[in-house]
Amino acid sequence: MLNAIVPTSQVPNNGLSTIQAECLQVDGHQVWKTVTIHEFPDGVEVFIDECKSTWSDGANFEEEKPKAARGEGDRDASKERGARRAKTQVRRRCKMIQADCMITLTYRANMQDEKRVQADFKAFRARLSTLGTFHYVATLEKQQRGALHVHIACQQFPAWLKNEHGVRVKSYALISSMWSRVIGRGNGNVNFTKPRGRNSSHRIASYIAKYVSKSLESAVFNGKSYWLSKCI
């Protein structure tokens, strides 16, 4: 039961307005929580974090947990916290850029070379930049057979775009041709995911966050778990 919410701070961070609050007092047993509200262009996100429990005398009350072997608990806890932070950051960045489309870059072959995939993605981004400002949040996914895919959250492209010759072509065809020029014709595909409805950006954010969390939990990559465009 929540009896009171008392705002304690309002801190703008990277375009996000964050309000933190604490709720307490339940029959002498105080449950301290932090309520964080992040504002985005198309809505808000509310996160409630239960920090600790205390009794009316102020003594901390924590449930005892079985002790792990020396060193294991710290590593596991650190890994779990890192995964949660990355997942949260990715979800919020996707909402900030109002990503309502996900582009998936695939290979025909069973591509398992992470450095090669990152280099190809960099070359693909360079080609996309010729179309104008391109804001994105991207991550790698490793499938069960070992094949790597690149998932990119971004805003939907117009139905028609102009190629390097000034000729209007369908955006899907133009973007697919850019990926083909990077990896070779017939060596891969470009898939577009465009959820319908008012909450499309929230669903795209959840998709990308899920892939980031999956990568971190399985510890399949040695480099970054996700990439962001500049200024987001």
PDB file of C-alpha atoms in Angstrom:
ATOM      1  CA  MET A   1       0.000   0.000   0.000  1.00  0.00           C
ATOM      2  CA  LEU A   2       1.394   3.409  -1.007  1.00  0.00           C
ATOM      3  CA  ASN A   3       0.499   6.156   1.467  1.00  0.00           C
ATOM      4  CA  ALA A   4       2.614   9.037   0.215  1.00  0.00           C
ATOM      5  CA  ILE A   5       4.871  10.085  -2.637  1.00  0.00           C
ATOM      6  CA  VAL A   6       7.318  12.866  -1.918  1.00  0.00           C
ATOM      7  CA  PRO A   7       9.320  14.261  -4.906  1.00  0.00           C
ATOM      8  CA  THR A   8      12.989  14.640  -3.991  1.00  0.00           C
ATOM      9  CA  SER A   9      14.736  15.639  -7.223  1.00  0.00           C
ATOM     10  CA  GLN A  10      14.203  16.480 -10.861  1.00  0.00           C
ATOM     11  CA  VAL A  11      17.304  15.865 -12.975  1.00  0.00           C
ATOM     12  CA  PRO A  12      17.332  16.321 -16.781  1.00  0.00           C
ATOM     13  CA  ASN A  13      19.584  13.706 -18.395  1.00  0.00           C
ATOM     14  CA  ASN A  14      20.166  13.400 -22.155  1.00  0.00           C
ATOM     15  CA  GLY A  15      16.768  14.923 -22.916  1.00  0.00           C
ATOM     16  CA  LEU A  16      14.992  12.815 -20.287  1.00  0.00           C
ATOM     17  CA  SER A  17      13.229  14.399 -17.327  1.00  0.00           C
ATOM     18  CA  THR A  18      13.627  12.172 -14.291  1.00  0.00           C
ATOM     19  CA  ILE A  19      11.635  12.539 -11.083  1.00  0.00           C
ATOM     20  CA  GLN A  20      12.651  10.453  -8.099  1.00  0.00           C
ATOM     21  CA  ALA A  21      10.455   9.842  -5.063  1.00  0.00           C
ATOM     22  CA  GLU A  22      10.218   7.651  -2.002  1.00  0.00           C
ATOM     23  CA  CYS A  23       7.203   5.929  -0.463  1.00  0.00           C
ATOM     24  CA  LEU A  24       7.159   4.677   3.108  1.00  0.00           C
ATOM     25  CA  GLN A  25       5.203   3.780   6.230  1.00  0.00           C
ATOM     26  CA  VAL A  26       3.187   0.573   6.202  1.00  0.00           C
ATOM     27  CA  ASP A  27       2.114  -0.274   9.798  1.00  0.00           C
ATOM     28  CA  GLY A  28       5.482   0.617  11.308  1.00  0.00           C
ATOM     29  CA  HIS A  29       7.326  -1.518   8.744  1.00  0.00           C
ATOM     30  CA  GLN A  30       8.713   0.966   6.273  1.00  0.00           C
ATOM     31  CA  VAL A  31       9.239  -0.097   2.657  1.00  0.00           C
ATOM     32  CA  TRP A  32      11.455   2.394   0.858  1.00  0.00           C
ATOM     33  CA  LYS A  33      11.011   2.693  -2.874  1.00  0.00           C
ATOM     34  CA  THR A  34      12.324   4.921  -5.619  1.00  0.00           C
ATOM     35  CA  VAL A  35       9.887   5.951  -8.348  1.00  0.00           C
ATOM     36  CA  THR A  36      11.631   7.209 -11.475  1.00  0.00           C
ATOM     37  CA  ILE A  37       9.651   8.797 -14.299  1.00  0.00           C
ATOM     38  CA  HIS A  38      11.332   9.232 -17.681  1.00  0.00           C
ATOM     39  CA  GLU A  39       9.647  11.474 -20.215  1.00  0.00           C
ATOM     40  CA  PHE A  40       9.879  10.624 -23.930  1.00  0.00           C
ATOM     41  CA  PRO A  41       8.483  12.390 -27.021  1.00  0.00           C
ATOM     42  CA  ASP A  42       5.542   9.967 -27.210  1.00  0.00           C
ATOM     43  CA  GLY A  43       4.944   9.026 -23.581  1.00  0.00           C
ATOM     44  CA  VAL A  44       6.483   8.305 -20.189  1.00  0.00           C
ATOM     45  CA  GLU A  45       8.123   5.338 -18.493  1.00  0.00           C
ATOM     46  CA  VAL A  46       7.626   4.713 -14.773  1.00  0.00           C
ATOM     47  CA  PHE A  47      10.129   2.520 -12.903  1.00  0.00           C
ATOM     48  CA  ILE A  48       9.621   1.485  -9.267  1.00  0.00           C
ATOM     49  CA  ASP A  49      12.679   0.181  -7.439  1.00  0.00           C
ATOM     50  CA  GLU A  50      12.363  -1.372  -3.977  1.00  0.00           C
ATOM     51  CA  CYS A  51      15.578  -0.256  -2.318  1.00  0.00           C
ATOM     52  CA  LYS A  52      15.322  -1.570   1.243  1.00  0.00           C
ATOM     53  CA  SER A  53      13.005  -2.326   4.160  1.00  0.00           C
ATOM     54  CA  THR A  54      13.256  -0.889   7.669  1.00  0.00           C
ATOM     55  CA  TRP A  55      11.309  -1.103  10.900  1.00  0.00           C
ATOM     56  CA  SER A  56      10.041   1.982  12.694  1.00  0.00           C
ATOM     57  CA  ASP A  57      13.265   2.144  14.746  1.00  0.00           C
ATOM     58  CA  GLY A  58      15.260   2.638  11.538  1.00  0.00           C
ATOM     59  CA  ALA A  59      17.050  -0.742  11.620  1.00  0.00           C
ATOM     60  CA  ASN A  60      17.573  -2.338   8.208  1.00  0.00           C
ATOM     61  CA  PHE A  61      15.617  -5.494   7.521  1.00  0.00           C
ATOM     62  CA  GLU A  62      17.013  -7.781   4.816  1.00  0.00           C
ATOM     63  CA  GLU A  63      16.170 -11.380   4.076  1.00  0.00           C
ATOM     64  CA  GLU A  64      19.184 -13.670   4.447  1.00  0.00           C
ATOM     65  CA  LYS A  65      20.392 -15.260   1.232  1.00  0.00           C
ATOM     66  CA  PRO A  66      22.555 -18.377   0.877  1.00  0.00           C
ATOM     67  CA  LYS A  67      26.217 -17.480   0.444  1.00  0.00           C
ATOM     68  CA  ALA A  68      27.885 -18.296  -2.861  1.00  0.00           C
ATOM     69  CA  ALA A  69      31.429 -19.587  -3.229  1.00  0.00           C
ATOM     70  CA  ARG A  70      34.082 -16.924  -2.799  1.00  0.00           C
ATOM     71  CA  GLY A  71      34.205 -14.644  -5.824  1.00  0.00           C
ATOM     72  CA  GLU A  72      31.293 -16.284  -7.649  1.00  0.00           C
ATOM     73  CA  GLY A  73      28.580 -14.168  -6.073  1.00  0.00           C
ATOM     74  CA  ASP A  74      30.317 -10.898  -6.930  1.00  0.00           C
ATOM     75  CA  ARG A  75      30.877 -11.908 -10.554  1.00  0.00           C
ATOM     76  CA  ASP A  76      27.313 -13.143 -11.021  1.00  0.00           C
ATOM     77  CA  ALA A  77      25.819 -10.084  -9.335  1.00  0.00           C
ATOM     78  CA  SER A  78      28.001  -7.734 -11.396  1.00  0.00           C
ATOM     79  CA  LYS A  79      27.047  -9.512 -14.600  1.00  0.00           C
ATOM     80  CA  GLU A  80      23.359  -9.325 -13.737  1.00  0.00           C
ATOM     81  CA  ARG A  81      23.558  -5.621 -12.898  1.00  0.00           C
ATOM     82  CA  GLY A  82      25.416  -4.929 -16.143  1.00  0.00           C
ATOM     83  CA  ALA A  83      22.777  -6.745 -18.172  1.00  0.00           C
ATOM     84  CA  ARG A  84      19.982  -4.807 -16.481  1.00  0.00           C
ATOM     85  CA  ARG A  85      21.727  -1.473 -17.056  1.00  0.00           C
ATOM     86  CA  ALA A  86      22.399  -2.200 -20.724  1.00  0.00           C
ATOM     87  CA  LYS A  87      18.845  -3.389 -21.304  1.00  0.00           C
ATOM     88  CA  THR A  88      17.418  -0.276 -19.649  1.00  0.00           C
ATOM     89  CA  GLN A  89      19.720   2.109 -21.535  1.00  0.00           C
ATOM     90  CA  VAL A  90      18.914   0.524 -24.883  1.00  0.00           C
ATOM     91  CA  ARG A  91      15.175   0.606 -24.266  1.00  0.00           C
ATOM     92  CA  ARG A  92      15.266   4.269 -23.257  1.00  0.00           C
ATOM     93  CA  ARG A  93      17.468   5.311 -26.191  1.00  0.00           C
ATOM     94  CA  CYS A  94      15.073   3.595 -28.605  1.00  0.00           C
ATOM     95  CA  LYS A  95      12.159   5.519 -27.132  1.00  0.00           C
ATOM     96  CA  MET A  96      14.106   8.774 -27.208  1.00  0.00           C
ATOM     97  CA  ILE A  97      14.678   8.531 -30.969  1.00  0.00           C
ATOM     98  CA  GLN A  98      11.080   7.263 -31.414  1.00  0.00           C
ATOM     99  CA  ALA A  99      12.257   4.145 -33.201  1.00  0.00           C
ATOM    100  CA  ASP A 100       9.257   2.507 -34.849  1.00  0.00           C
ATOM    101  CA  CYS A 101      11.097   0.182 -37.243  1.00  0.00           C
ATOM    102  CA  MET A 102      13.665  -2.578 -36.876  1.00  0.00           C
ATOM    103  CA  ILE A 103      16.059  -3.490 -39.681  1.00  0.00           C
ATOM    104  CA  THR A 104      17.692  -6.914 -39.517  1.00  0.00           C
ATOM    105  CA  LEU A 105      20.838  -7.545 -41.566  1.00  0.00           C
ATOM    106  CA  THR A 106      21.495 -11.204 -42.297  1.00  0.00           C
ATOM    107  CA  TYR A 107      24.056 -13.318 -44.165  1.00  0.00           C
ATOM    108  CA  ARG A 108      23.362 -16.207 -46.466  1.00  0.00           C
ATOM    109  CA  ALA A 109      26.368 -18.076 -45.067  1.00  0.00           C
ATOM    110  CA  ASN A 110      26.692 -19.068 -41.417  1.00  0.00           C
ATOM    111  CA  MET A 111      28.625 -15.923 -40.506  1.00  0.00           C
ATOM    112  CA  GLN A 112      30.292 -16.243 -37.087  1.00  0.00           C
ATOM    113  CA  ASP A 113      33.105 -13.689 -37.411  1.00  0.00           C
ATOM    114  CA  GLU A 114      32.120 -10.887 -35.035  1.00  0.00           C
ATOM    115  CA  LYS A 115      34.782  -8.452 -36.262  1.00  0.00           C
ATOM    116  CA  ARG A 116      33.720  -8.992 -39.866  1.00  0.00           C
ATOM    117  CA  VAL A 117      30.080  -8.312 -38.988  1.00  0.00           C
ATOM    118  CA  GLN A 118      31.000  -5.124 -37.133  1.00  0.00           C
ATOM    119  CA  ALA A 119      33.085  -3.933 -40.088  1.00  0.00           C
ATOM    120  CA  ASP A 120      30.227  -4.670 -42.499  1.00  0.00           C
ATOM    121  CA  PHE A 121      27.792  -2.805 -40.268  1.00  0.00           C
ATOM    122  CA  LYS A 122      30.124   0.194 -40.187  1.00  0.00           C
ATOM    123  CA  ALA A 123      30.303   0.209 -43.995  1.00  0.00           C
ATOM    124  CA  PHE A 124      26.508  -0.109 -44.191  1.00  0.00           C
ATOM    125  CA  ARG A 125      26.065   2.854 -41.827  1.00  0.00           C
ATOM    126  CA  ALA A 126      28.366   4.941 -44.012  1.00  0.00           C
ATOM    127  CA  ARG A 127      26.148   4.245 -47.032  1.00  0.00           C
ATOM    128  CA  LEU A 128      22.981   5.029 -45.074  1.00  0.00           C
ATOM    129  CA  SER A 129      24.431   8.361 -43.964  1.00  0.00           C
ATOM    130  CA  THR A 130      24.311   9.542 -47.574  1.00  0.00           C
ATOM    131  CA  LEU A 131      20.511   9.634 -47.224  1.00  0.00           C
ATOM    132  CA  GLY A 132      20.668  12.140 -44.348  1.00  0.00           C
ATOM    133  CA  THR A 133      20.803  12.028 -40.561  1.00  0.00           C
ATOM    134  CA  PHE A 134      20.383   8.463 -39.342  1.00  0.00           C
ATOM    135  CA  HIS A 135      19.702   7.828 -35.646  1.00  0.00           C
ATOM    136  CA  TYR A 136      19.834   4.229 -34.527  1.00  0.00           C
ATOM    137  CA  VAL A 137      20.354   1.732 -31.717  1.00  0.00           C
ATOM    138  CA  ALA A 138      21.875  -1.554 -32.869  1.00  0.00           C
ATOM    139  CA  THR A 139      22.952  -4.886 -31.433  1.00  0.00           C
ATOM    140  CA  LEU A 140      24.126  -8.314 -32.547  1.00  0.00           C
ATOM    141  CA  GLU A 141      22.194 -11.537 -32.121  1.00  0.00           C
ATOM    142  CA  LYS A 142      23.812 -14.961 -32.146  1.00  0.00           C
ATOM    143  CA  GLN A 143      21.437 -17.678 -33.253  1.00  0.00           C
ATOM    144  CA  GLN A 144      21.505 -21.238 -32.000  1.00  0.00           C
ATOM    145  CA  ARG A 145      23.498 -22.415 -35.034  1.00  0.00           C
ATOM    146  CA  GLY A 146      26.058 -19.660 -34.384  1.00  0.00           C
ATOM    147  CA  ALA A 147      25.046 -17.285 -37.174  1.00  0.00           C
ATOM    148  CA  LEU A 148      25.246 -13.563 -36.395  1.00  0.00           C
ATOM    149  CA  HIS A 149      22.573 -11.016 -37.270  1.00  0.00           C
ATOM    150  CA  VAL A 150      22.499  -7.252 -36.811  1.00  0.00           C
ATOM    151  CA  HIS A 151      19.313  -5.689 -35.423  1.00  0.00           C
ATOM    152  CA  ILE A 152      18.890  -1.923 -35.883  1.00  0.00           C
ATOM    153  CA  ALA A 153      16.155   0.154 -34.246  1.00  0.00           C
ATOM    154  CA  CYS A 154      15.403   3.379 -36.141  1.00  0.00           C
ATOM    155  CA  GLN A 155      12.592   5.498 -37.511  1.00  0.00           C
ATOM    156  CA  GLN A 156      10.767   4.276 -40.579  1.00  0.00           C
ATOM    157  CA  PHE A 157      12.079   5.508 -43.901  1.00  0.00           C
ATOM    158  CA  PRO A 158       9.826   7.232 -46.442  1.00  0.00           C
ATOM    159  CA  ALA A 159       8.288   4.879 -48.978  1.00  0.00           C
ATOM    160  CA  TRP A 160      10.401   6.433 -51.742  1.00  0.00           C
ATOM    161  CA  LEU A 161      13.979   7.721 -51.667  1.00  0.00           C
ATOM    162  CA  LYS A 162      16.428   9.095 -54.235  1.00  0.00           C
ATOM    163  CA  ASN A 163      19.492   7.026 -55.077  1.00  0.00           C
ATOM    164  CA  GLU A 164      22.944   8.417 -55.884  1.00  0.00           C
ATOM    165  CA  HIS A 165      21.751   9.222 -59.429  1.00  0.00           C
ATOM    166  CA  GLY A 166      18.784  11.253 -58.193  1.00  0.00           C
ATOM    167  CA  VAL A 167      16.272   8.619 -59.319  1.00  0.00           C
ATOM    168  CA  ARG A 168      13.323   7.894 -57.003  1.00  0.00           C
ATOM    169  CA  VAL A 169      13.245   4.247 -55.926  1.00  0.00           C
ATOM    170  CA  LYS A 170      11.476   2.306 -53.221  1.00  0.00           C
ATOM    171  CA  SER A 171      13.250   2.691 -49.897  1.00  0.00           C
ATOM    172  CA  TYR A 172      13.275  -1.067 -49.263  1.00  0.00           C
ATOM    173  CA  ALA A 173      15.031  -1.712 -52.583  1.00  0.00           C
ATOM    174  CA  LEU A 174      17.567   1.072 -52.007  1.00  0.00           C
ATOM    175  CA  ILE A 175      18.494  -0.029 -48.473  1.00  0.00           C
ATOM    176  CA  SER A 176      18.716  -3.668 -49.540  1.00  0.00           C
ATOM    177  CA  SER A 177      21.040  -2.706 -52.389  1.00  0.00           C
ATOM    178  CA  MET A 178      23.304  -0.873 -49.920  1.00  0.00           C
ATOM    179  CA  TRP A 179      23.693  -4.028 -47.812  1.00  0.00           C
ATOM    180  CA  SER A 180      24.322  -6.078 -50.964  1.00  0.00           C
ATOM    181  CA  ARG A 181      27.109  -3.720 -52.030  1.00  0.00           C
ATOM    182  CA  VAL A 182      28.781  -4.245 -48.642  1.00  0.00           C
ATOM    183  CA  ILE A 183      28.617  -8.055 -48.480  1.00  0.00           C
ATOM    184  CA  GLY A 184      28.196  -8.948 -52.155  1.00  0.00           C
ATOM    185  CA  ARG A 185      25.074  -9.542 -54.201  1.00  0.00           C
ATOM    186  CA  GLY A 186      23.070 -12.568 -53.115  1.00  0.00           C
ATOM    187  CA  ASN A 187      25.077 -13.041 -49.909  1.00  0.00           C
ATOM    188  CA  GLY A 188      22.452 -11.788 -47.471  1.00  0.00           C
ATOM    189  CA  ASN A 189      19.103 -10.096 -46.880  1.00  0.00           C
ATOM    190  CA  VAL A 190      17.558  -7.058 -45.222  1.00  0.00           C
ATOM    191  CA  ASN A 191      14.352  -7.595 -43.239  1.00  0.00           C
ATOM    192  CA  PHE A 192      12.080  -4.830 -41.956  1.00  0.00           C
ATOM    193  CA  THR A 193       9.892  -5.156 -38.853  1.00  0.00           C
ATOM    194  CA  LYS A 194       7.239  -2.454 -38.491  1.00  0.00           C
ATOM    195  CA  PRO A 195       4.789  -3.081 -35.633  1.00  0.00           C
ATOM    196  CA  ARG A 196       1.373  -1.562 -36.119  1.00  0.00           C
ATOM    197  CA  GLY A 197      -0.536   0.487 -33.591  1.00  0.00           C
ATOM    198  CA  ARG A 198       0.145   3.430 -31.293  1.00  0.00           C
ATOM    199  CA  ASN A 199       2.762   1.598 -29.195  1.00  0.00           C
ATOM    200  CA  SER A 200       5.033   0.604 -32.076  1.00  0.00           C
ATOM    201  CA  SER A 201       8.047   2.454 -30.644  1.00  0.00           C
ATOM    202  CA  HIS A 202       7.646   0.723 -27.284  1.00  0.00           C
ATOM    203  CA  ARG A 203       7.548  -2.675 -28.950  1.00  0.00           C
ATOM    204  CA  ILE A 204      10.652  -1.956 -31.015  1.00  0.00           C
ATOM    205  CA  ALA A 205      12.435  -0.826 -27.828  1.00  0.00           C
ATOM    206  CA  SER A 206      11.467  -4.101 -26.138  1.00  0.00           C
ATOM    207  CA  TYR A 207      12.702  -6.153 -29.120  1.00  0.00           C
ATOM    208  CA  ILE A 208      16.158  -4.537 -29.119  1.00  0.00           C
ATOM    209  CA  ALA A 209      16.462  -4.665 -25.320  1.00  0.00           C
ATOM    210  CA  LYS A 210      15.648  -8.373 -25.408  1.00  0.00           C
ATOM    211  CA  TYR A 211      18.448  -9.092 -27.885  1.00  0.00           C
ATOM    212  CA  VAL A 212      20.948  -7.062 -25.812  1.00  0.00           C
ATOM    213  CA  SER A 213      19.987  -8.903 -22.626  1.00  0.00           C
ATOM    214  CA  LYS A 214      20.222 -12.246 -24.398  1.00  0.00           C
ATOM    215  CA  SER A 215      23.732 -11.460 -25.649  1.00  0.00           C
ATOM    216  CA  LEU A 216      24.974 -10.362 -22.234  1.00  0.00           C
ATOM    217  CA  GLU A 217      23.474 -13.302 -20.362  1.00  0.00           C
ATOM    218  CA  SER A 218      25.124 -15.808 -22.692  1.00  0.00           C
ATOM    219  CA  ALA A 219      28.392 -13.798 -22.833  1.00  0.00           C
ATOM    220  CA  VAL A 220      28.789 -14.442 -26.566  1.00  0.00           C
ATOM    221  CA  PHE A 221      30.489 -11.171 -27.502  1.00  0.00           C
ATOM    222  CA  ASN A 222      33.801  -9.716 -26.399  1.00  0.00           C
ATOM    223  CA  GLY A 223      33.145  -6.175 -27.553  1.00  0.00           C
ATOM    224  CA  LYS A 224      30.244  -3.781 -27.048  1.00  0.00           C
ATOM    225  CA  SER A 225      26.807  -5.249 -26.530  1.00  0.00           C
ATOM    226  CA  TYR A 226      25.151  -2.445 -28.514  1.00  0.00           C
ATOM    227  CA  TRP A 227      25.940   0.644 -30.599  1.00  0.00           C
ATOM    228  CA  LEU A 228      24.344   4.095 -30.660  1.00  0.00           C
ATOM    229  CA  SER A 229      24.402   6.829 -33.234  1.00  0.00           C
ATOM    230  CA  LYS A 230      25.934  10.116 -32.137  1.00  0.00           C
ATOM    231  CA  CYS A 231      24.022  12.631 -30.037  1.00  0.00           C
ATOM    232  CA  ILE A 232      21.463  10.282 -28.485  1.00  0.00           C
TER     233      ILE A 232
END
